[in-house]
Amino acid sequence: MKQKINVGIIGLGTVGTGAFRILRENAELIRHRVGVPVEVSKIAVRDAGRDRGLAIPAGMLTTNPAQVIEDPNIDIVIELIGGYEPAREFILSAISRGKHVVTANKALLAVHGSEIYEAARRAGVTIGYEASVGGGIPVIKALKEALAANRILSIYGIINGTSNYILTKMTEEERSFPDVLAEAQRAGYAEADPTFDVGGIDTAHKLAILVNLAFGAHVDLKDIYTEGITSISPLDIDFGKVLGYKLKLLAIAKMHEGGQAEARVHPTMVPDDYPIAKVGGVYNAIQIVGNACDDIMLYGRGAGSMPTGSAVVADVMDIARQILIEPSRKLPAGDGMAQAAVKLQPMQSIVSLYYFRFMALDQPGVLAQISGILGRHRISIAQMIQRGRKQGGSVPLVIMTHKALERDIQTALVEIKSLACITEDPILIRVEGDEP
Ligand code: NDP
Ligand code: HSE
């Protein structure tokens, strides 16, 4: 039996630093739980001279990732550089050398996951990717193991820490979007390109990974309807408060009778008394409904150095135990692999409640014109607020609808937008919950 498991790390930034710290600081506990020591032997970075606030033994750092990937003594390669290339190339190269891989790279897995899982299956190695969704929350393990006996019916999640942090600070402290985004970047929560966070793309990457696991189906990223939080204004957060809702960036996946699935990412008004509405700051929450277990909610820190490092190291420990038990274990075909492609329902055919905000001239007849168009498109109004009085100027007019078809909503919006009394692009936010 092996007396030690050797680990190589590529990337020692926010997550790499957390994983390295945990492997160091909890070394004795990890040795005890795995059965042998798990030791970092090489780390590749871009800039070996950068101060990382860590005591790194001499000779451990390299700027050449090949020294990690090609080292015959390294059993597990941890990829924490992010992005598509060269991360994909490094991972495939490590797999081809029979090394197990742990990664937090959701962007890569959402786009190239099938190729990577298939290469790993052929090589008989494992890909650990717990850290790719929900930071420190064990959602991948929950879906793969604890909920494996269920047909998963739906997933609702706040799975981007940065945008939840921004929405929370905008709601509670009335701070500006750019100011809070800069704070999230300083804390190390945001992606290298923060438009992935605020544009909903990071959430869509994670949802693609969850759908793959939950529905056993490959989903093409471009089929996931994705809308971010960049056009959210404090005014809509305020109206949400008045109406009893919190604004959240939600990932939603549902499996309908007959095998058609829904997967979408967009800002959503969630009733104040829903548990997910209370999830603030960098915290994530994922609500999963299974046909046997019913409702489960997982909650925790969705980003950051130590929480994400915790998920990385847990994968390393799992793989280390496998290596000790059965060094040449071949993965069963289903592990991490989608069985088939799933057909996603087009966004136009979803049914939801809707919030609209129109900026309209404050003059007689405006409401009749808007409600006339909504009525003609089978959209029924549940509530309406008009704030302020500004003769000759425009005022916000907020409308909440009963359940309506997205196609009707979009057609009505185009017509309303062309009215002479509408002075700005209308705002549309989908609403979860019961009929108001
Ligand atoms: P950082 O930007 O903080 O760190 C990236 C690290 O990779 C740096 O140490 C950098 O080196 C190194 N690096 C970049 N390119 C190369 C290369 N070609 N060769 C060798 N080293 C390289 O990123 P994060 O730690 O924030 O993110 C890492 C991964 O984890 C990403 O996939 C991200 O999406 C994911 N993730 C991040 C979370 C977070 O909270 N930040 C949470 C969950 C997942 P140097 O330091 O020398 O520049
Ligand atoms: N940028 C991501 C977030 C990191 O904010 O959630 C965690 O995946």
CSV table of C-alpha atoms and ligand atoms in Angstrom, one decimal:
chain,number,residue,atom,x,y,z
A,1,MET,CA,0.0,0.0,0.0
A,2,LYS,CA,1.1,3.6,-0.7
A,3,GLN,CA,2.6,5.3,2.3
A,4,LYS,CA,1.8,8.8,1.1
A,5,ILE,CA,-0.4,10.6,-1.5
A,6,ASN,CA,1.4,13.4,-3.4
A,7,VAL,CA,-0.5,16.4,-4.7
A,8,GLY,CA,0.5,19.0,-7.3
A,9,ILE,CA,-1.3,22.3,-7.5
A,10,ILE,CA,-1.5,24.5,-10.6
A,11,GLY,CA,-2.7,28.0,-9.5
A,12,LEU,CA,-2.2,29.5,-6.1
A,13,GLY,CA,-4.6,32.4,-6.1
A,14,THR,CA,-7.8,32.8,-3.9
A,15,VAL,CA,-8.8,29.2,-4.0
A,16,GLY,CA,-5.3,27.6,-4.4
A,17,THR,CA,-4.2,29.5,-1.3
A,18,GLY,CA,-7.2,28.2,0.7
A,19,ALA,CA,-6.6,24.6,-0.4
A,20,PHE,CA,-2.9,24.8,0.4
A,21,ARG,CA,-3.6,26.3,3.8
A,22,ILE,CA,-6.1,23.6,4.7
A,23,LEU,CA,-3.8,20.8,3.5
A,24,ARG,CA,-1.1,22.3,5.7
A,25,GLU,CA,-3.1,23.4,8.8
A,26,ASN,CA,-5.3,20.3,8.9
A,27,ALA,CA,-2.5,17.9,7.8
A,28,GLU,CA,-2.8,15.7,10.9
A,29,LEU,CA,-6.6,15.4,10.7
A,30,ILE,CA,-6.4,14.7,7.0
A,31,ARG,CA,-3.7,12.0,7.6
A,32,HIS,CA,-5.9,10.4,10.2
A,33,ARG,CA,-9.1,10.4,8.0
A,34,VAL,CA,-7.3,9.3,4.8
A,35,GLY,CA,-5.0,6.8,6.5
A,36,VAL,CA,-1.7,8.2,5.1
A,37,PRO,CA,-0.3,11.7,4.8
A,38,VAL,CA,-1.5,13.9,1.8
A,39,GLU,CA,1.3,16.2,0.9
A,40,VAL,CA,1.7,19.0,-1.6
A,41,SER,CA,4.9,18.4,-3.6
A,42,LYS,CA,4.9,21.0,-6.4
A,43,ILE,CA,2.9,24.2,-7.1
A,44,ALA,CA,2.9,26.0,-10.5
A,45,VAL,CA,2.1,29.7,-10.7
A,46,ARG,CA,2.7,32.5,-13.2
A,47,ASP,CA,4.8,34.7,-10.9
A,48,ALA,CA,7.0,32.9,-8.5
A,49,GLY,CA,8.1,36.1,-6.8
A,50,ARG,CA,4.6,37.2,-5.7
A,51,ASP,CA,4.0,37.5,-2.0
A,52,ARG,CA,1.1,35.2,-1.1
A,53,GLY,CA,1.3,35.5,2.6
A,54,LEU,CA,2.3,31.8,2.9
A,55,ALA,CA,5.4,30.0,4.0
A,56,ILE,CA,6.1,27.9,0.9
A,57,PRO,CA,9.1,25.5,1.2
A,58,ALA,CA,12.0,26.3,-1.1
A,59,GLY,CA,11.9,24.5,-4.4
A,60,MET,CA,8.1,23.8,-4.2
A,61,LEU,CA,7.1,26.7,-6.5
A,62,THR,CA,7.6,26.6,-10.3
A,63,THR,CA,6.4,28.6,-13.2
A,64,ASN,CA,6.4,25.5,-15.4
A,65,PRO,CA,3.1,23.6,-15.0
A,66,ALA,CA,4.7,20.6,-16.9
A,67,GLN,CA,6.7,20.0,-13.7
A,68,VAL,CA,3.5,19.3,-11.9
A,69,ILE,CA,1.7,17.4,-14.7
A,70,GLU,CA,4.7,15.2,-15.7
A,71,ASP,CA,6.0,14.5,-12.2
A,72,PRO,CA,5.7,10.7,-11.9
A,73,ASN,CA,5.4,10.9,-8.1
A,74,ILE,CA,2.3,13.2,-8.2
A,75,ASP,CA,-1.0,11.2,-7.8
A,76,ILE,CA,-3.5,14.1,-7.9
A,77,VAL,CA,-3.3,17.3,-9.9
A,78,ILE,CA,-5.4,20.3,-8.6
A,79,GLU,CA,-6.2,22.8,-11.4
A,80,LEU,CA,-7.0,26.2,-9.9
A,81,ILE,CA,-6.0,28.7,-12.7
A,82,GLY,CA,-9.5,29.1,-14.2
A,83,GLY,CA,-10.5,29.8,-17.8
A,84,TYR,CA,-10.7,27.5,-20.8
A,85,GLU,CA,-7.1,27.3,-22.0
A,86,PRO,CA,-4.5,26.3,-20.9
A,87,ALA,CA,-6.6,24.8,-18.1
A,88,ARG,CA,-8.2,22.2,-20.5
A,89,GLU,CA,-4.9,21.3,-22.0
A,90,PHE,CA,-3.3,20.9,-18.5
A,91,ILE,CA,-6.2,18.7,-17.3
A,92,LEU,CA,-6.2,16.4,-20.4
A,93,SER,CA,-2.5,16.1,-20.2
A,94,ALA,CA,-2.6,15.1,-16.5
A,95,ILE,CA,-5.4,12.6,-17.3
A,96,SER,CA,-3.4,11.1,-20.1
A,97,ARG,CA,-0.6,10.5,-17.6
A,98,GLY,CA,-3.0,8.5,-15.3
A,99,LYS,CA,-3.3,11.3,-12.8
A,100,HIS,CA,-6.6,12.1,-10.9
A,101,VAL,CA,-7.7,15.7,-11.2
A,102,VAL,CA,-9.5,18.1,-8.9
A,103,THR,CA,-10.8,21.4,-10.3
A,104,ALA,CA,-13.0,24.3,-9.3
A,105,ASN,CA,-13.3,25.4,-12.9
A,106,LYS,CA,-17.0,25.5,-13.7
A,107,ALA,CA,-16.5,27.5,-16.9
A,108,LEU,CA,-14.4,24.8,-18.3
A,109,LEU,CA,-16.6,21.9,-17.1
A,110,ALA,CA,-19.8,23.6,-18.5
A,111,VAL,CA,-18.3,23.9,-21.9
A,112,HIS,CA,-15.7,21.0,-22.1
A,113,GLY,CA,-17.1,18.7,-19.4
A,114,SER,CA,-18.1,15.8,-21.7
A,115,GLU,CA,-14.6,15.7,-23.3
A,116,ILE,CA,-12.9,15.8,-19.9
A,117,TYR,CA,-15.2,13.2,-18.2
A,118,GLU,CA,-14.9,10.9,-21.1
A,119,ALA,CA,-11.1,11.2,-21.1
A,120,ALA,CA,-11.0,10.4,-17.4
A,121,ARG,CA,-13.3,7.4,-17.8
A,122,ARG,CA,-11.1,6.0,-20.5
A,123,ALA,CA,-8.0,6.5,-18.3
A,124,GLY,CA,-9.7,5.1,-15.2
A,125,VAL,CA,-9.1,8.3,-13.2
A,126,THR,CA,-11.4,10.5,-11.2
A,127,ILE,CA,-12.4,14.2,-11.8
A,128,GLY,CA,-13.3,15.9,-8.5
A,129,TYR,CA,-15.3,19.1,-9.0
A,130,GLU,CA,-17.2,19.7,-5.8
A,131,ALA,CA,-15.7,23.3,-5.6
A,132,SER,CA,-17.1,24.2,-9.1
A,133,VAL,CA,-20.6,24.8,-7.7
A,134,GLY,CA,-21.6,26.5,-4.5
A,135,GLY,CA,-18.1,27.1,-3.0
A,136,GLY,CA,-18.1,25.3,0.3
A,137,ILE,CA,-21.5,23.7,-0.1
A,138,PRO,CA,-21.4,19.9,-0.8
A,139,VAL,CA,-24.0,20.0,-3.5
A,140,ILE,CA,-22.2,17.8,-6.1
A,141,LYS,CA,-21.8,15.1,-3.5
A,142,ALA,CA,-25.4,15.5,-2.4
A,143,LEU,CA,-26.6,15.0,-6.0
A,144,LYS,CA,-24.1,12.2,-6.8
A,145,GLU,CA,-24.5,10.3,-3.5
A,146,ALA,CA,-27.0,11.3,-0.9
A,147,LEU,CA,-29.8,11.9,-3.4
A,148,ALA,CA,-28.8,9.3,-5.9
A,149,ALA,CA,-32.0,7.3,-5.4
A,150,ASN,CA,-34.2,10.2,-6.4
A,151,ARG,CA,-35.6,11.4,-9.7
A,152,ILE,CA,-34.8,15.1,-9.3
A,153,LEU,CA,-37.8,17.3,-10.1
A,154,SER,CA,-36.4,20.8,-9.7
A,155,ILE,CA,-33.5,22.9,-8.5
A,156,TYR,CA,-33.7,26.5,-7.4
A,157,GLY,CA,-30.5,28.1,-6.5
A,158,ILE,CA,-28.6,31.2,-5.6
A,159,ILE,CA,-25.3,30.0,-6.9
A,160,ASN,CA,-23.3,33.1,-7.6
A,161,GLY,CA,-21.8,34.7,-4.4
A,162,THR,CA,-20.7,37.9,-6.1
A,163,SER,CA,-24.1,38.9,-7.5
A,164,ASN,CA,-25.9,37.9,-4.3
A,165,TYR,CA,-23.4,40.0,-2.4
A,166,ILE,CA,-24.1,42.9,-4.7
A,167,LEU,CA,-27.9,42.6,-4.5
A,168,THR,CA,-27.8,42.2,-0.7
A,169,LYS,CA,-25.7,45.3,-0.2
A,170,MET,CA,-27.9,47.3,-2.7
A,171,THR,CA,-31.0,46.2,-0.8
A,172,GLU,CA,-29.8,46.6,2.8
A,173,GLU,CA,-27.3,49.4,2.6
A,174,GLU,CA,-28.6,51.2,-0.5
A,175,ARG,CA,-25.1,51.2,-2.0
A,176,SER,CA,-24.2,51.5,-5.6
A,177,PHE,CA,-23.6,48.6,-8.0
A,178,PRO,CA,-20.0,49.5,-8.9
A,179,ASP,CA,-19.0,50.2,-5.3
A,180,VAL,CA,-20.2,46.8,-4.1
A,181,LEU,CA,-18.8,44.9,-7.1
A,182,ALA,CA,-15.3,46.4,-6.3
A,183,GLU,CA,-15.7,45.2,-2.7
A,184,ALA,CA,-16.6,41.6,-3.9
A,185,GLN,CA,-13.5,41.7,-6.2
A,186,ARG,CA,-11.3,42.7,-3.3
A,187,ALA,CA,-12.7,39.8,-1.2
A,188,GLY,CA,-11.7,37.4,-4.0
A,189,TYR,CA,-15.3,36.3,-4.8
A,190,ALA,CA,-15.5,37.5,-8.4
A,191,GLU,CA,-14.3,35.7,-11.5
A,192,ALA,CA,-11.2,37.0,-13.3
A,193,ASP,CA,-13.7,38.6,-15.7
A,194,PRO,CA,-16.5,39.9,-13.3
A,195,THR,CA,-19.0,40.2,-16.2
A,196,PHE,CA,-19.3,36.4,-15.8
A,197,ASP,CA,-20.7,37.0,-12.3
A,198,VAL,CA,-23.0,40.0,-13.0
A,199,GLY,CA,-24.0,38.8,-16.4
A,200,GLY,CA,-25.4,35.5,-15.0
A,201,ILE,CA,-22.8,33.5,-17.1
A,202,ASP,CA,-21.1,32.0,-14.0
A,203,THR,CA,-24.6,31.0,-12.7
A,204,ALA,CA,-25.4,29.4,-16.1
A,205,HIS,CA,-22.1,27.5,-16.0
A,206,LYS,CA,-22.9,26.1,-12.6
A,207,LEU,CA,-26.5,25.3,-13.6
A,208,ALA,CA,-25.2,23.3,-16.6
A,209,ILE,CA,-23.2,21.2,-14.2
A,210,LEU,CA,-26.1,20.7,-11.8
A,211,VAL,CA,-28.5,19.8,-14.7
A,212,ASN,CA,-26.0,17.2,-16.0
A,213,LEU,CA,-25.9,15.5,-12.6
A,214,ALA,CA,-29.5,16.0,-11.6
A,215,PHE,CA,-31.2,15.0,-14.9
A,216,GLY,CA,-28.4,12.8,-16.2
A,217,ALA,CA,-28.6,14.9,-19.3
A,218,HIS,CA,-26.1,17.1,-21.2
A,219,VAL,CA,-27.4,20.6,-21.7
A,220,ASP,CA,-25.9,23.0,-24.1
A,221,LEU,CA,-24.9,26.2,-22.4
A,222,LYS,CA,-26.3,28.4,-25.2
A,223,ASP,CA,-29.7,26.8,-24.6
A,224,ILE,CA,-29.8,28.1,-21.0
A,225,TYR,CA,-31.7,31.4,-21.0
A,226,THR,CA,-29.3,33.8,-19.2
A,227,GLU,CA,-29.9,37.3,-17.9
A,228,GLY,CA,-27.7,39.0,-15.3
A,229,ILE,CA,-28.2,41.8,-12.7
A,230,THR,CA,-26.5,44.7,-14.6
A,231,SER,CA,-29.7,46.5,-15.4
A,232,ILE,CA,-31.2,46.1,-11.9
A,233,SER,CA,-31.9,49.5,-10.5
A,234,PRO,CA,-32.4,50.5,-6.8
A,235,LEU,CA,-35.9,51.6,-7.9
A,236,ASP,CA,-36.9,48.0,-8.7
A,237,ILE,CA,-35.4,46.8,-5.4
A,238,ASP,CA,-37.5,49.4,-3.6
A,239,PHE,CA,-40.7,48.5,-5.4
A,240,GLY,CA,-39.9,44.8,-4.6
A,241,LYS,CA,-39.7,45.7,-0.9
A,242,VAL,CA,-43.0,47.5,-1.0
A,243,LEU,CA,-44.7,44.5,-2.7
A,244,GLY,CA,-43.1,42.0,-0.3
A,245,TYR,CA,-40.3,40.6,-2.5
A,246,LYS,CA,-36.5,40.3,-2.5
A,247,LEU,CA,-34.6,40.5,-5.7
A,248,LYS,CA,-32.3,37.5,-6.3
A,249,LEU,CA,-30.4,36.1,-9.2
A,250,LEU,CA,-31.9,32.6,-9.5
A,251,ALA,CA,-30.8,29.5,-11.4
A,252,ILE,CA,-33.9,27.5,-12.1
A,253,ALA,CA,-34.1,23.9,-13.5
A,254,LYS,CA,-37.3,21.8,-13.7
A,255,MET,CA,-38.0,18.4,-15.2
A,256,HIS,CA,-41.5,18.3,-16.6
A,257,GLU,CA,-43.7,15.2,-17.2
A,258,GLY,CA,-42.8,13.8,-20.5
A,259,GLY,CA,-39.1,14.5,-20.1
A,260,GLN,CA,-38.9,18.2,-21.2
A,261,ALA,CA,-36.7,20.3,-19.0
A,262,GLU,CA,-36.4,23.9,-18.2
A,263,ALA,CA,-33.1,25.7,-17.3
A,264,ARG,CA,-32.9,29.4,-16.9
A,265,VAL,CA,-31.0,32.1,-15.1
A,266,HIS,CA,-32.4,35.5,-14.4
A,267,PRO,CA,-33.1,38.1,-11.7
A,268,THR,CA,-36.2,37.0,-9.8
A,269,MET,CA,-38.5,38.5,-7.2
A,270,VAL,CA,-38.9,36.0,-4.4
A,271,PRO,CA,-41.5,36.4,-1.7
A,272,ASP,CA,-40.0,37.7,1.6
A,273,ASP,CA,-41.1,34.6,3.5
A,274,TYR,CA,-39.4,32.1,1.3
A,275,PRO,CA,-36.2,30.7,2.8
A,276,ILE,CA,-34.2,31.6,-0.3
A,277,ALA,CA,-35.2,35.3,0.1
A,278,LYS,CA,-33.3,35.3,3.4
A,279,VAL,CA,-30.0,34.2,1.8
A,280,GLY,CA,-27.7,37.2,1.9
A,281,GLY,CA,-24.2,38.3,1.1
A,282,VAL,CA,-21.8,35.8,-0.4
A,283,TYR,CA,-24.0,32.9,0.8
A,284,ASN,CA,-25.5,30.5,-1.7
A,285,ALA,CA,-28.5,28.3,-1.3
A,286,ILE,CA,-29.7,25.4,-3.4
A,287,GLN,CA,-33.2,24.0,-3.0
A,288,ILE,CA,-33.5,20.5,-4.6
A,289,VAL,CA,-36.8,18.6,-4.9
A,290,GLY,CA,-36.5,14.9,-5.4
A,291,ASN,CA,-39.4,12.5,-6.0
A,292,ALA,CA,-38.6,10.6,-2.9
A,293,CYS,CA,-36.7,12.9,-0.5
A,294,ASP,CA,-39.1,15.9,-1.4
A,295,ASP,CA,-37.6,19.3,-0.4
A,296,ILE,CA,-33.9,19.7,0.6
A,297,MET,CA,-32.1,23.0,1.0
A,298,LEU,CA,-28.3,23.4,1.1
A,299,TYR,CA,-26.9,26.6,2.4
A,300,GLY,CA,-23.4,28.0,2.9
A,301,ARG,CA,-20.6,30.3,1.6
A,302,GLY,CA,-20.7,30.2,-2.2
A,303,ALA,CA,-17.2,31.7,-2.8
A,304,GLY,CA,-14.0,32.6,-1.0
A,305,SER,CA,-10.6,31.2,-0.3
A,306,MET,CA,-11.2,28.8,2.6
A,307,PRO,CA,-14.8,27.6,1.9
A,308,THR,CA,-13.9,26.8,-1.7
A,309,GLY,CA,-10.6,25.3,-0.5
A,310,SER,CA,-12.6,23.1,1.8
A,311,ALA,CA,-14.4,21.6,-1.2
A,312,VAL,CA,-11.2,21.1,-3.1
A,313,VAL,CA,-9.5,19.3,-0.3
A,314,ALA,CA,-12.5,17.1,0.4
A,315,ASP,CA,-12.3,15.9,-3.2
A,316,VAL,CA,-8.5,15.3,-2.8
A,317,MET,CA,-9.3,13.2,0.3
A,318,ASP,CA,-12.0,11.2,-1.5
A,319,ILE,CA,-9.6,10.4,-4.3
A,320,ALA,CA,-6.7,9.6,-1.9
A,321,ARG,CA,-8.9,7.0,-0.2
A,322,GLN,CA,-9.9,5.5,-3.5
A,323,ILE,CA,-6.2,5.3,-4.5
A,324,LEU,CA,-5.4,3.5,-1.3
A,325,ILE,CA,-8.3,1.0,-1.6
A,326,GLU,CA,-8.1,0.2,-5.3
A,327,PRO,CA,-5.3,2.0,-7.2
A,328,SER,CA,-6.5,1.0,-10.7
A,329,ARG,CA,-10.3,1.5,-10.1
A,330,LYS,CA,-12.1,2.1,-13.3
A,331,LEU,CA,-15.0,4.6,-13.0
A,332,PRO,CA,-18.5,3.3,-13.8
A,333,ALA,CA,-19.7,4.7,-17.1
A,334,GLY,CA,-22.4,6.9,-15.4
A,335,ASP,CA,-20.0,8.8,-13.1
A,336,GLY,CA,-20.1,12.5,-14.0
A,337,MET,CA,-21.4,11.6,-17.5
A,338,ALA,CA,-24.7,12.7,-19.0
A,339,GLN,CA,-26.6,9.8,-20.4
A,340,ALA,CA,-28.2,11.8,-23.2
A,341,ALA,CA,-28.8,15.3,-24.4
A,342,VAL,CA,-31.9,16.9,-22.9
A,343,LYS,CA,-34.3,19.0,-24.9
A,344,LEU,CA,-34.8,22.3,-23.1
A,345,GLN,CA,-38.2,24.0,-23.2
A,346,PRO,CA,-37.9,27.3,-25.2
A,347,MET,CA,-38.0,30.4,-22.9
A,348,GLN,CA,-41.0,31.6,-24.9
A,349,SER,CA,-43.2,28.8,-23.5
A,350,ILE,CA,-42.5,29.2,-19.8
A,351,VAL,CA,-45.3,30.4,-17.6
A,352,SER,CA,-44.6,32.8,-14.7
A,353,LEU,CA,-45.8,35.8,-12.7
A,354,TYR,CA,-44.2,39.1,-13.9
A,355,TYR,CA,-43.2,42.5,-12.5
A,356,PHE,CA,-43.1,45.4,-15.0
A,357,ARG,CA,-41.9,48.9,-14.4
A,358,PHE,CA,-42.7,51.4,-17.1
A,359,MET,CA,-41.5,55.0,-17.1
A,360,ALA,CA,-44.5,56.8,-18.5
A,361,LEU,CA,-45.6,60.3,-19.1
A,362,ASP,CA,-47.9,61.5,-16.3
A,363,GLN,CA,-51.0,62.2,-18.4
A,364,PRO,CA,-54.6,61.0,-18.8
A,365,GLY,CA,-55.2,57.7,-20.7
A,366,VAL,CA,-51.7,56.2,-20.2
A,367,LEU,CA,-52.9,53.4,-17.9
A,368,ALA,CA,-55.8,52.5,-20.3
A,369,GLN,CA,-53.3,52.2,-23.2
A,370,ILE,CA,-51.0,49.9,-21.3
A,371,SER,CA,-53.7,47.8,-19.7
A,372,GLY,CA,-55.5,47.5,-23.1
A,373,ILE,CA,-52.3,46.0,-24.7
A,374,LEU,CA,-51.8,43.6,-21.7
A,375,GLY,CA,-55.5,42.5,-21.9
A,376,ARG,CA,-55.3,41.9,-25.7
A,377,HIS,CA,-52.4,39.5,-25.0
A,378,ARG,CA,-54.2,37.6,-22.3
A,379,ILE,CA,-52.1,39.2,-19.5
A,380,SER,CA,-54.1,39.8,-16.4
A,381,ILE,CA,-53.1,42.6,-13.9
A,382,ALA,CA,-52.8,41.6,-10.2
A,383,GLN,CA,-51.5,44.8,-8.7
A,384,MET,CA,-50.5,48.3,-9.8
A,385,ILE,CA,-48.5,51.1,-8.2
A,386,GLN,CA,-47.9,54.6,-9.6
A,387,ARG,CA,-45.6,56.7,-7.6
A,388,GLY,CA,-45.3,60.5,-7.7
A,389,ARG,CA,-46.9,63.1,-9.8
A,390,LYS,CA,-45.0,64.9,-12.5
A,391,GLN,CA,-47.0,66.8,-15.0
A,392,GLY,CA,-45.1,66.9,-18.3
A,393,GLY,CA,-42.5,64.4,-16.9
A,394,SER,CA,-42.4,60.7,-16.5
A,395,VAL,CA,-43.3,58.6,-13.5
A,396,PRO,CA,-42.7,55.0,-12.6
A,397,LEU,CA,-45.7,52.7,-13.1
A,398,VAL,CA,-45.4,49.2,-11.7
A,399,ILE,CA,-47.6,46.3,-12.6
A,400,MET,CA,-47.6,42.8,-11.2
A,401,THR,CA,-49.3,40.2,-13.3
A,402,HIS,CA,-51.1,37.0,-12.7
A,403,LYS,CA,-49.6,33.9,-14.4
A,404,ALA,CA,-48.9,34.5,-18.0
A,405,LEU,CA,-47.0,33.0,-21.0
A,406,GLU,CA,-43.6,34.5,-21.7
A,407,ARG,CA,-44.4,34.7,-25.4
A,408,ASP,CA,-47.4,36.9,-24.7
A,409,ILE,CA,-45.4,39.0,-22.3
A,410,GLN,CA,-42.7,39.7,-24.8
A,411,THR,CA,-45.1,40.5,-27.6
A,412,ALA,CA,-47.0,42.9,-25.3
A,413,LEU,CA,-43.8,44.6,-24.2
A,414,VAL,CA,-42.8,45.4,-27.8
A,415,GLU,CA,-46.2,47.1,-28.3
A,416,ILE,CA,-46.1,49.0,-25.1
A,417,LYS,CA,-42.5,50.1,-25.7
A,418,SER,CA,-43.6,51.8,-29.0
A,419,LEU,CA,-46.3,53.9,-27.2
A,420,ALA,CA,-45.6,57.6,-27.4
A,421,CYS,CA,-46.2,57.9,-23.6
A,422,ILE,CA,-43.4,55.4,-22.7
A,423,THR,CA,-40.1,57.3,-22.2
A,424,GLU,CA,-37.6,54.5,-21.3
A,425,ASP,CA,-37.2,50.8,-22.0
A,426,PRO,CA,-39.6,48.9,-19.8
A,427,ILE,CA,-38.2,46.7,-17.0
A,428,LEU,CA,-39.4,43.1,-16.8
A,429,ILE,CA,-38.6,40.9,-13.8
A,430,ARG,CA,-39.9,37.4,-13.4
A,431,VAL,CA,-41.6,36.6,-10.0
A,432,GLU,CA,-41.7,33.3,-8.1
A,433,GLY,CA,-44.4,32.4,-5.6
A,434,ASP,CA,-48.1,32.0,-5.5
A,435,GLU,CA,-50.6,34.2,-7.4
A,436,PRO,CA,-50.8,37.5,-5.6
B,1,NDP,P1,-7.1,33.6,-9.0
B,1,NDP,O1,-7.0,34.6,-10.1
B,1,NDP,O2,-7.1,34.2,-7.6
B,1,NDP,O3,-5.8,32.6,-9.1
B,1,NDP,C1,-5.4,32.1,-10.3
B,1,NDP,C2,-4.0,31.4,-10.0
B,1,NDP,O4,-3.7,30.7,-11.2
B,1,NDP,C3,-2.9,32.4,-9.7
B,1,NDP,O5,-2.1,31.9,-8.7
B,1,NDP,C4,-2.1,32.5,-11.0
B,1,NDP,O6,-0.7,32.7,-10.8
B,1,NDP,C5,-2.3,31.1,-11.5
B,1,NDP,N1,-2.2,30.9,-13.0
B,1,NDP,C6,-2.9,31.5,-13.9
B,1,NDP,N2,-2.6,31.1,-15.2
B,1,NDP,C7,-1.6,30.2,-15.0
B,1,NDP,C8,-0.8,29.5,-15.8
B,1,NDP,N3,-0.9,29.5,-17.2
B,1,NDP,N4,0.2,28.6,-15.3
B,1,NDP,C9,0.3,28.6,-14.0
B,1,NDP,N5,-0.4,29.3,-13.1
B,1,NDP,C10,-1.3,30.1,-13.6
B,1,NDP,O7,-8.3,32.7,-9.2
B,1,NDP,P2,-9.3,32.0,-8.2
B,1,NDP,O8,-8.5,31.3,-7.2
B,1,NDP,O9,-10.3,33.0,-7.7
B,1,NDP,O10,-10.1,30.9,-9.1
B,1,NDP,C11,-9.5,29.7,-9.5
B,1,NDP,C12,-10.6,28.8,-10.0
B,1,NDP,O11,-11.5,28.5,-9.0
B,1,NDP,C13,-11.4,29.4,-11.2
B,1,NDP,O12,-11.8,28.4,-12.1
B,1,NDP,C14,-12.6,30.0,-10.5
B,1,NDP,O13,-13.7,30.1,-11.4
B,1,NDP,C15,-12.9,28.9,-9.4
B,1,NDP,N6,-13.6,29.3,-8.2
B,1,NDP,C16,-13.3,30.5,-7.6
B,1,NDP,C17,-13.9,30.8,-6.4
B,1,NDP,C18,-13.6,32.0,-5.6
B,1,NDP,O14,-14.2,32.3,-4.6
B,1,NDP,N7,-12.6,32.8,-6.1
B,1,NDP,C19,-15.0,29.9,-5.8
B,1,NDP,C20,-15.2,28.7,-6.6
B,1,NDP,C21,-14.6,28.5,-7.8
B,1,NDP,P3,-0.1,34.0,-10.2
B,1,NDP,O15,-0.7,34.0,-8.7
B,1,NDP,O16,1.3,33.9,-10.2
B,1,NDP,O17,-0.7,35.1,-11.0
B,2,HSE,N1,-17.3,34.1,-8.8
B,2,HSE,C1,-18.0,33.0,-8.2
B,2,HSE,C2,-19.1,33.6,-7.3
B,2,HSE,C3,-17.0,32.2,-7.4
B,2,HSE,O1,-19.1,34.7,-7.0
B,2,HSE,O2,-20.0,32.8,-6.9
B,2,HSE,C4,-17.6,31.0,-6.8
B,2,HSE,O3,-17.9,30.0,-7.8
